[in-house]
Amino acid sequence: MPSSGDPNTTDEFPPMAREEERVVLARRLPKAELHMHHVGSLAPSELARLHRQTTGVGLSRVEADAAYDLRSLGKFFDDLDKAVRLWGDEALVTEGVLRMIAGAYDRGVRHLELLCTPDLHRDEIGMEPDVLLRAVGEAFRVAGDELGLTGGIIIELHRFGGPRAALDLVEQTAALREKGVPILGYGNDGDHHTVPFEALAPAYERARAEGYRLTGHADVIEDVAAALDLGLDRIDHGWMGVDDPDVLRRLRATRTPMTFTPTAYALGGLVSRTGYVDAWRILDDSGVPLLLGTDDPELFHTDLAQDYALMANAVQWSNEQLGAAAKRSLEHAWFLDGDGAEVRAHWFAEIDALVADPRSPHRGRPTGC
Ligand SMILES: [Zn+2]
């Protein structure tokens, strides 16, 4: 702490090391989070709170540890199902999403696209898609009012359910946007071993015909090729495409934006011949827009600030490169109304100021401004 001096200047602070500046910037920079799953965002504190509320007893240490141990892919999906069961009604869903938004906002997220998988809620607790999506939408309405947060919902088609269920989901939900539910687009998730990506084509085509943008989880090379065949607007993961010369050529040609969730990869979330840091370098050098996200942040023990810091240190970014990554996330964000140019301009100015001085973006401004 400074011992004395003008409170409007930070000149007397000692200089920070490059690594220290990266960590501070990673948290403070205004960012768009474009790959964060609703059910993977059950924080340990929220788990403990809901557990006590629903069972009347506190969560034991063993139970708490077991909820986040990432033992296997099967366990991972079981944990997601358990999370769904804890948000048993609309009010709990809205409150839970508001807590997730608050956690993200406190780490610099100013635009959030939350990936919701309504089939999980219908299968686990009988909550219909429109009920879930209205409850999530209500949280975005409150967060917009209180925090100025933009963004909304990406509806995830569930790979397990197959093509008919995916098309049914689009048909049940596409009209909700007209009724005020902030739906930005459609994606897909779930175990990629179950149903081929291309089997979801009819559902995707229907969503596109309704005017929605499209993304989807590409967890193996075949998924990346299928996502490119379908002409998706964005691809989630997909970086393992660098292992196949033809897929890499197509990624370079289309420059399809890709979400990239490094802590999940560090923990072994996806495997490929090329490591994720090298894949980042190859794709970034090729002009493919890479957009940092958290995936299932609580299950992967991360948040967006941590993911920015992880990549910034892995590829030794300058402050300017960190700022560019944050701007890129906002450039490729989807907005409900218009193209978001005004929102971007606002946050870009804040990013430029923070890049110039991670400690205080207002340094040097006249007193009183
Ligand atoms: Zn994901």
Short mmCIF file of C-alpha atoms and ligand atoms in Angstrom, two decimals:
data_model
loop_
_atom_site.label_atom_id
_atom_site.label_comp_id
_atom_site.label_asym_id
_atom_site.label_seq_id
_atom_site.Cartn_x
_atom_site.Cartn_y
_atom_site.Cartn_z
CA MET A 1 0.00 0.00 0.00
CA PRO A 2 1.25 3.53 -0.67
CA SER A 3 2.11 5.40 2.51
CA SER A 4 1.09 8.83 1.32
CA GLY A 5 0.48 11.02 -1.68
CA ASP A 6 -2.19 12.00 -4.13
CA PRO A 7 -4.96 9.39 -4.05
CA ASN A 8 -5.64 9.94 -7.74
CA THR A 9 -2.31 8.63 -8.92
CA THR A 10 -0.62 5.26 -8.58
CA ASP A 11 2.81 6.51 -9.59
CA GLU A 12 4.33 5.56 -6.26
CA PHE A 13 3.51 1.84 -6.62
CA PRO A 14 6.49 -0.27 -7.62
CA PRO A 15 6.41 -1.74 -11.15
CA MET A 16 4.81 -5.16 -11.52
CA ALA A 17 6.45 -8.17 -13.15
CA ARG A 18 5.05 -9.24 -16.53
CA GLU A 19 3.57 -12.43 -15.01
CA GLU A 20 1.90 -10.42 -12.25
CA GLU A 21 0.38 -8.00 -14.71
CA ARG A 22 -0.99 -10.91 -16.75
CA VAL A 23 -2.79 -12.37 -13.74
CA VAL A 24 -4.36 -9.03 -12.79
CA LEU A 25 -5.36 -8.26 -16.38
CA ALA A 26 -6.81 -11.74 -16.85
CA ARG A 27 -9.28 -10.99 -14.10
CA ARG A 28 -9.99 -7.33 -14.74
CA LEU A 29 -10.35 -7.22 -18.54
CA PRO A 30 -13.94 -7.00 -19.77
CA LYS A 31 -14.60 -10.29 -21.53
CA ALA A 32 -17.29 -12.31 -23.28
CA GLU A 33 -17.78 -15.85 -21.96
CA LEU A 34 -19.04 -17.91 -24.89
CA HIS A 35 -18.64 -21.45 -23.59
CA MET A 36 -20.04 -21.97 -20.11
CA HIS A 37 -22.54 -24.71 -19.34
CA HIS A 38 -25.38 -24.09 -16.95
CA VAL A 39 -25.17 -27.48 -15.24
CA GLY A 40 -21.37 -27.44 -15.06
CA SER A 41 -21.46 -24.20 -13.12
CA LEU A 42 -22.72 -25.54 -9.80
CA ALA A 43 -20.23 -23.96 -7.40
CA PRO A 44 -19.15 -25.88 -4.29
CA SER A 45 -20.72 -23.22 -2.08
CA GLU A 46 -24.01 -23.51 -3.99
CA LEU A 47 -23.88 -27.30 -3.76
CA ALA A 48 -23.46 -27.07 0.02
CA ARG A 49 -26.27 -24.53 0.31
CA LEU A 50 -28.73 -26.50 -1.82
CA HIS A 51 -27.81 -29.77 -0.14
CA ARG A 52 -28.65 -28.36 3.26
CA GLN A 53 -31.83 -26.79 1.89
CA THR A 54 -33.09 -30.00 0.24
CA THR A 55 -31.93 -32.60 2.79
CA GLY A 56 -31.80 -30.58 6.01
CA VAL A 57 -28.24 -31.66 6.71
CA GLY A 58 -24.88 -30.24 5.74
CA LEU A 59 -22.69 -31.77 3.06
CA SER A 60 -19.93 -33.97 4.45
CA ARG A 61 -16.34 -33.45 3.39
CA VAL A 62 -16.35 -36.80 1.58
CA GLU A 63 -19.53 -35.92 -0.32
CA ALA A 64 -18.20 -32.49 -1.22
CA ASP A 65 -14.92 -33.92 -2.52
CA ALA A 66 -16.68 -36.67 -4.45
CA ALA A 67 -18.83 -34.12 -6.30
CA TYR A 68 -15.81 -32.62 -8.04
CA ASP A 69 -13.31 -35.44 -8.45
CA LEU A 70 -13.55 -35.90 -12.27
CA ARG A 71 -12.93 -39.62 -11.96
CA SER A 72 -14.23 -40.66 -15.37
CA LEU A 73 -16.37 -39.49 -18.27
CA GLY A 74 -19.32 -41.50 -16.90
CA LYS A 75 -18.90 -39.92 -13.47
CA PHE A 76 -18.68 -36.50 -15.12
CA PHE A 77 -22.06 -36.89 -16.82
CA ASP A 78 -23.57 -38.37 -13.63
CA ASP A 79 -22.39 -35.29 -11.73
CA LEU A 80 -24.13 -33.05 -14.24
CA ASP A 81 -27.37 -35.00 -13.73
CA LYS A 82 -27.03 -34.56 -9.96
CA ALA A 83 -26.63 -30.81 -10.40
CA VAL A 84 -29.84 -30.69 -12.42
CA ARG A 85 -31.76 -32.40 -9.62
CA LEU A 86 -30.70 -29.77 -7.09
CA TRP A 87 -32.34 -26.94 -9.07
CA GLY A 88 -35.79 -28.44 -8.67
CA ASP A 89 -38.05 -25.52 -9.51
CA GLU A 90 -38.06 -22.29 -11.48
CA ALA A 91 -37.17 -20.06 -8.55
CA LEU A 92 -34.13 -22.21 -7.73
CA VAL A 93 -33.05 -22.18 -11.38
CA THR A 94 -33.26 -18.39 -11.57
CA GLU A 95 -31.41 -17.94 -8.29
CA GLY A 96 -28.76 -20.47 -9.30
CA VAL A 97 -28.13 -18.75 -12.63
CA LEU A 98 -27.92 -15.36 -10.92
CA ARG A 99 -25.21 -16.75 -8.64
CA MET A 100 -23.30 -18.10 -11.66
CA ILE A 101 -23.61 -14.76 -13.43
CA ALA A 102 -22.41 -12.93 -10.32
CA GLY A 103 -19.33 -15.17 -10.09
CA ALA A 104 -18.53 -14.63 -13.76
CA TYR A 105 -19.14 -10.88 -13.59
CA ASP A 106 -16.74 -10.54 -10.68
CA ARG A 107 -14.04 -12.01 -12.94
CA GLY A 108 -14.63 -9.56 -15.76
CA VAL A 109 -17.38 -11.26 -17.75
CA ARG A 110 -19.57 -8.54 -19.28
CA HIS A 111 -21.33 -10.70 -21.87
CA LEU A 112 -22.33 -14.28 -21.13
CA GLU A 113 -23.73 -16.93 -23.44
CA LEU A 114 -24.94 -19.71 -21.15
CA LEU A 115 -25.23 -23.18 -22.66
CA CYS A 116 -28.44 -24.81 -21.44
CA THR A 117 -29.41 -28.43 -22.12
CA PRO A 118 -33.18 -28.61 -21.53
CA ASP A 119 -33.39 -32.38 -22.19
CA LEU A 120 -31.38 -33.01 -19.00
CA HIS A 121 -33.92 -31.13 -16.89
CA ARG A 122 -36.89 -32.80 -18.54
CA ASP A 123 -35.37 -36.26 -18.15
CA GLU A 124 -34.16 -35.79 -14.57
CA ILE A 125 -36.89 -33.71 -12.93
CA GLY A 126 -39.69 -33.42 -15.48
CA MET A 127 -39.11 -29.71 -16.03
CA GLU A 128 -40.32 -28.75 -19.51
CA PRO A 129 -37.90 -26.82 -21.76
CA ASP A 130 -40.00 -23.67 -21.82
CA VAL A 131 -40.15 -23.59 -18.00
CA LEU A 132 -36.37 -23.98 -17.69
CA LEU A 133 -35.59 -21.42 -20.38
CA ARG A 134 -37.96 -18.81 -18.98
CA ALA A 135 -36.38 -19.26 -15.54
CA VAL A 136 -32.87 -18.83 -16.99
CA GLY A 137 -34.08 -15.90 -19.06
CA GLU A 138 -35.39 -14.21 -15.93
CA ALA A 139 -31.89 -14.35 -14.44
CA PHE A 140 -30.51 -12.62 -17.54
CA ARG A 141 -33.20 -9.94 -17.27
CA VAL A 142 -32.21 -9.22 -13.66
CA ALA A 143 -28.48 -9.29 -14.49
CA GLY A 144 -29.08 -6.91 -17.38
CA ASP A 145 -30.85 -4.48 -15.07
CA GLU A 146 -28.42 -4.76 -12.16
CA LEU A 147 -25.08 -5.25 -13.91
CA GLY A 148 -25.57 -4.15 -17.51
CA LEU A 149 -24.65 -7.70 -18.53
CA THR A 150 -25.52 -8.69 -22.11
CA GLY A 151 -25.88 -12.16 -23.58
CA GLY A 152 -28.41 -14.93 -23.18
CA ILE A 153 -28.99 -18.59 -23.80
CA ILE A 154 -27.60 -21.08 -26.28
CA ILE A 155 -29.88 -24.10 -26.37
CA GLU A 156 -27.90 -27.32 -26.49
CA LEU A 157 -29.25 -30.24 -28.50
CA HIS A 158 -28.46 -33.36 -26.52
CA ARG A 159 -26.36 -35.85 -28.46
CA PHE A 160 -27.60 -38.79 -26.33
CA GLY A 161 -31.16 -38.18 -27.43
CA GLY A 162 -30.57 -38.50 -31.16
CA PRO A 163 -31.89 -36.60 -34.18
CA ARG A 164 -35.64 -36.81 -33.51
CA ALA A 165 -35.35 -35.46 -29.96
CA ALA A 166 -33.05 -32.69 -31.21
CA LEU A 167 -35.56 -31.61 -33.88
CA ASP A 168 -38.40 -31.79 -31.34
CA LEU A 169 -36.43 -29.51 -29.01
CA VAL A 170 -35.93 -26.88 -31.71
CA GLU A 171 -39.62 -27.05 -32.60
CA GLN A 172 -40.62 -26.66 -28.94
CA THR A 173 -38.31 -23.76 -28.17
CA ALA A 174 -37.65 -21.67 -31.30
CA ALA A 175 -40.72 -19.48 -30.77
CA LEU A 176 -39.75 -18.56 -27.19
CA ARG A 177 -37.49 -15.74 -28.37
CA GLU A 178 -40.57 -13.93 -29.66
CA LYS A 179 -41.99 -14.23 -26.16
CA GLY A 180 -39.01 -12.54 -24.52
CA VAL A 181 -36.75 -15.49 -23.68
CA PRO A 182 -33.21 -14.38 -24.61
CA ILE A 183 -32.23 -17.25 -26.94
CA LEU A 184 -29.14 -16.47 -29.01
CA GLY A 185 -28.61 -19.71 -30.86
CA TYR A 186 -28.41 -23.49 -30.81
CA GLY A 187 -25.53 -25.85 -30.09
CA ASN A 188 -25.09 -29.46 -29.10
CA ASP A 189 -23.38 -31.31 -26.29
CA GLY A 190 -23.25 -34.68 -24.59
CA ASP A 191 -21.12 -37.74 -25.11
CA HIS A 192 -19.76 -37.61 -28.68
CA HIS A 193 -19.55 -41.43 -28.76
CA THR A 194 -23.33 -41.79 -28.77
CA VAL A 195 -24.75 -40.14 -31.91
CA PRO A 196 -22.82 -38.82 -34.94
CA PHE A 197 -22.63 -35.04 -35.18
CA GLU A 198 -24.14 -35.03 -38.67
CA ALA A 199 -27.26 -36.83 -37.39
CA LEU A 200 -28.27 -33.52 -35.81
CA ALA A 201 -28.39 -31.83 -39.23
CA PRO A 202 -32.22 -31.65 -39.47
CA ALA A 203 -32.43 -29.93 -36.07
CA TYR A 204 -29.66 -27.49 -36.98
CA GLU A 205 -31.29 -26.70 -40.33
CA ARG A 206 -34.58 -26.01 -38.60
CA ALA A 207 -32.90 -23.68 -36.10
CA ARG A 208 -31.14 -21.86 -38.92
CA ALA A 209 -34.43 -21.48 -40.78
CA GLU A 210 -35.84 -19.84 -37.63
CA GLY A 211 -33.05 -17.25 -37.81
CA TYR A 212 -30.77 -18.64 -35.10
CA ARG A 213 -26.99 -18.84 -35.11
CA LEU A 214 -25.40 -22.24 -34.67
CA THR A 215 -22.54 -23.74 -32.72
CA GLY A 216 -21.75 -27.22 -31.42
CA HIS A 217 -19.33 -29.40 -29.52
CA ALA A 218 -16.73 -30.94 -31.81
CA ASP A 219 -14.76 -33.28 -29.58
CA VAL A 220 -13.11 -35.47 -32.25
CA ILE A 221 -11.81 -34.79 -35.77
CA GLU A 222 -14.93 -36.28 -37.41
CA ASP A 223 -17.07 -33.79 -35.44
CA VAL A 224 -15.01 -30.86 -36.73
CA ALA A 225 -15.48 -32.01 -40.33
CA ALA A 226 -19.22 -32.43 -39.74
CA ALA A 227 -19.49 -28.99 -38.14
CA LEU A 228 -17.75 -27.48 -41.17
CA ASP A 229 -20.02 -29.45 -43.52
CA LEU A 230 -23.05 -27.99 -41.71
CA GLY A 231 -21.56 -24.50 -41.96
CA LEU A 232 -21.90 -23.74 -38.24
CA ASP A 233 -21.24 -20.13 -37.24
CA ARG A 234 -18.95 -21.24 -34.43
CA ILE A 235 -17.37 -24.49 -33.20
CA ASP A 236 -16.90 -25.43 -29.55
CA HIS A 237 -13.49 -27.07 -28.95
CA GLY A 238 -12.57 -28.54 -32.33
CA TRP A 239 -8.88 -27.73 -31.97
CA MET A 240 -7.98 -31.38 -32.49
CA GLY A 241 -8.77 -30.62 -36.14
CA VAL A 242 -5.12 -29.56 -36.46
CA ASP A 243 -4.24 -33.28 -36.47
CA ASP A 244 -5.90 -33.76 -39.88
CA PRO A 245 -4.35 -31.81 -42.79
CA ASP A 246 -7.63 -31.58 -44.70
CA VAL A 247 -9.63 -30.37 -41.67
CA LEU A 248 -6.90 -27.86 -40.83
CA ARG A 249 -6.97 -26.59 -44.41
CA ARG A 250 -10.75 -26.11 -44.13
CA LEU A 251 -10.45 -24.33 -40.77
CA ARG A 252 -7.86 -22.00 -42.26
CA ALA A 253 -10.09 -21.32 -45.28
CA THR A 254 -13.32 -20.68 -43.36
CA ARG A 255 -11.77 -19.10 -40.26
CA THR A 256 -14.70 -20.41 -38.29
CA PRO A 257 -14.45 -19.03 -34.73
CA MET A 258 -13.77 -21.66 -32.07
CA THR A 259 -14.30 -21.61 -28.33
CA PHE A 260 -11.28 -22.88 -26.43
CA THR A 261 -11.37 -23.95 -22.76
CA PRO A 262 -7.78 -24.51 -21.62
CA THR A 263 -8.19 -25.63 -17.99
CA ALA A 264 -10.54 -28.38 -19.14
CA TYR A 265 -7.84 -29.52 -21.59
CA ALA A 266 -5.09 -29.27 -18.96
CA LEU A 267 -7.15 -31.61 -16.78
CA GLY A 268 -7.39 -34.11 -19.63
CA GLY A 269 -10.86 -33.17 -20.90
CA LEU A 270 -10.00 -33.91 -24.53
CA VAL A 271 -7.19 -35.85 -26.13
CA SER A 272 -5.42 -35.46 -29.46
CA ARG A 273 -2.00 -35.95 -30.98
CA THR A 274 -1.21 -32.25 -30.81
CA GLY A 275 -1.27 -30.68 -27.36
CA TYR A 276 -3.74 -27.89 -26.76
CA VAL A 277 -1.12 -25.15 -26.42
CA ASP A 278 0.52 -26.12 -29.72
CA ALA A 279 -2.93 -26.38 -31.32
CA TRP A 280 -3.66 -22.84 -30.11
CA ARG A 281 -0.47 -21.58 -31.75
CA ILE A 282 -1.22 -23.32 -35.06
CA LEU A 283 -4.82 -22.08 -35.26
CA ASP A 284 -4.03 -18.59 -34.00
CA ASP A 285 -1.24 -18.24 -36.56
CA SER A 286 -3.74 -19.36 -39.21
CA GLY A 287 -6.15 -16.56 -38.37
CA VAL A 288 -8.80 -18.80 -36.80
CA PRO A 289 -10.47 -16.70 -34.06
CA LEU A 290 -9.98 -18.53 -30.75
CA LEU A 291 -12.32 -17.52 -27.93
CA LEU A 292 -11.43 -18.44 -24.37
CA GLY A 293 -14.11 -20.04 -22.21
CA THR A 294 -14.48 -22.22 -19.14
CA ASP A 295 -16.73 -25.09 -20.34
CA ASP A 296 -17.93 -26.57 -17.02
CA PRO A 297 -16.07 -24.12 -14.79
CA GLU A 298 -16.85 -25.65 -11.42
CA LEU A 299 -16.28 -29.24 -12.49
CA PHE A 300 -13.00 -28.13 -14.08
CA HIS A 301 -11.97 -26.02 -11.07
CA THR A 302 -11.69 -22.81 -13.06
CA ASP A 303 -13.20 -19.46 -13.99
CA LEU A 304 -12.65 -17.20 -16.98
CA ALA A 305 -9.93 -15.16 -15.28
CA GLN A 306 -7.98 -18.33 -14.58
CA ASP A 307 -8.34 -19.51 -18.18
CA TYR A 308 -7.06 -16.19 -19.53
CA ALA A 309 -4.14 -16.29 -17.09
CA LEU A 310 -3.36 -19.90 -17.98
CA MET A 311 -3.16 -19.18 -21.71
CA ALA A 312 -1.39 -15.83 -21.20
CA ASN A 313 1.39 -17.56 -19.31
CA ALA A 314 1.44 -20.65 -21.57
CA VAL A 315 2.05 -18.57 -24.71
CA GLN A 316 3.77 -15.64 -22.97
CA TRP A 317 1.33 -12.96 -24.05
CA SER A 318 2.09 -9.27 -23.81
CA ASN A 319 -0.54 -7.08 -22.19
CA GLU A 320 -1.63 -6.07 -25.69
CA GLN A 321 -2.09 -9.70 -26.72
CA LEU A 322 -4.16 -10.36 -23.59
CA GLY A 323 -6.29 -7.34 -24.43
CA ALA A 324 -6.66 -8.60 -28.00
CA ALA A 325 -7.92 -11.97 -26.74
CA ALA A 326 -10.57 -10.19 -24.64
CA LYS A 327 -11.59 -8.00 -27.59
CA ARG A 328 -11.81 -11.05 -29.84
CA SER A 329 -14.27 -12.68 -27.44
CA LEU A 330 -16.50 -9.60 -27.65
CA GLU A 331 -16.11 -9.34 -31.43
CA HIS A 332 -17.52 -12.84 -31.86
CA ALA A 333 -20.26 -12.55 -29.25
CA TRP A 334 -23.87 -12.89 -30.36
CA PHE A 335 -26.33 -10.17 -29.42
CA LEU A 336 -30.12 -10.31 -29.23
CA ASP A 337 -30.62 -6.87 -30.71
CA GLY A 338 -28.33 -5.51 -33.39
CA ASP A 339 -24.67 -6.30 -33.83
CA GLY A 340 -23.45 -5.14 -30.41
CA ALA A 341 -21.23 -2.41 -31.87
CA GLU A 342 -22.04 0.02 -29.07
CA VAL A 343 -21.39 -2.54 -26.36
CA ARG A 344 -18.07 -3.47 -27.95
CA ALA A 345 -16.93 0.13 -28.29
CA HIS A 346 -17.62 0.69 -24.61
CA TRP A 347 -15.65 -2.34 -23.43
CA PHE A 348 -12.85 -1.88 -25.97
CA ALA A 349 -12.08 1.52 -24.44
CA GLU A 350 -11.91 -0.07 -20.99
CA ILE A 351 -9.66 -2.85 -22.33
CA ASP A 352 -7.27 -0.29 -23.90
CA ALA A 353 -7.04 1.61 -20.61
CA LEU A 354 -6.37 -1.56 -18.60
CA VAL A 355 -3.75 -2.78 -21.07
CA ALA A 356 -1.97 0.55 -20.65
CA ASP A 357 -2.15 0.25 -16.88
CA PRO A 358 -3.44 -3.02 -15.37
CA ARG A 359 -3.37 -1.47 -11.92
CA SER A 360 -5.67 1.43 -12.65
CA PRO A 361 -7.38 2.13 -15.98
CA HIS A 362 -8.14 5.65 -14.80
CA ARG A 363 -4.57 6.62 -14.04
CA GLY A 364 -3.70 9.96 -15.52
CA ARG A 365 -7.29 11.07 -15.94
CA PRO A 366 -8.08 14.47 -14.44
CA THR A 367 -9.37 14.39 -10.87
CA GLY A 368 -13.13 14.15 -10.67
CA CYS A 369 -13.64 12.26 -13.96
ZN ZN B 1 -18.66 -27.67 -23.36
#
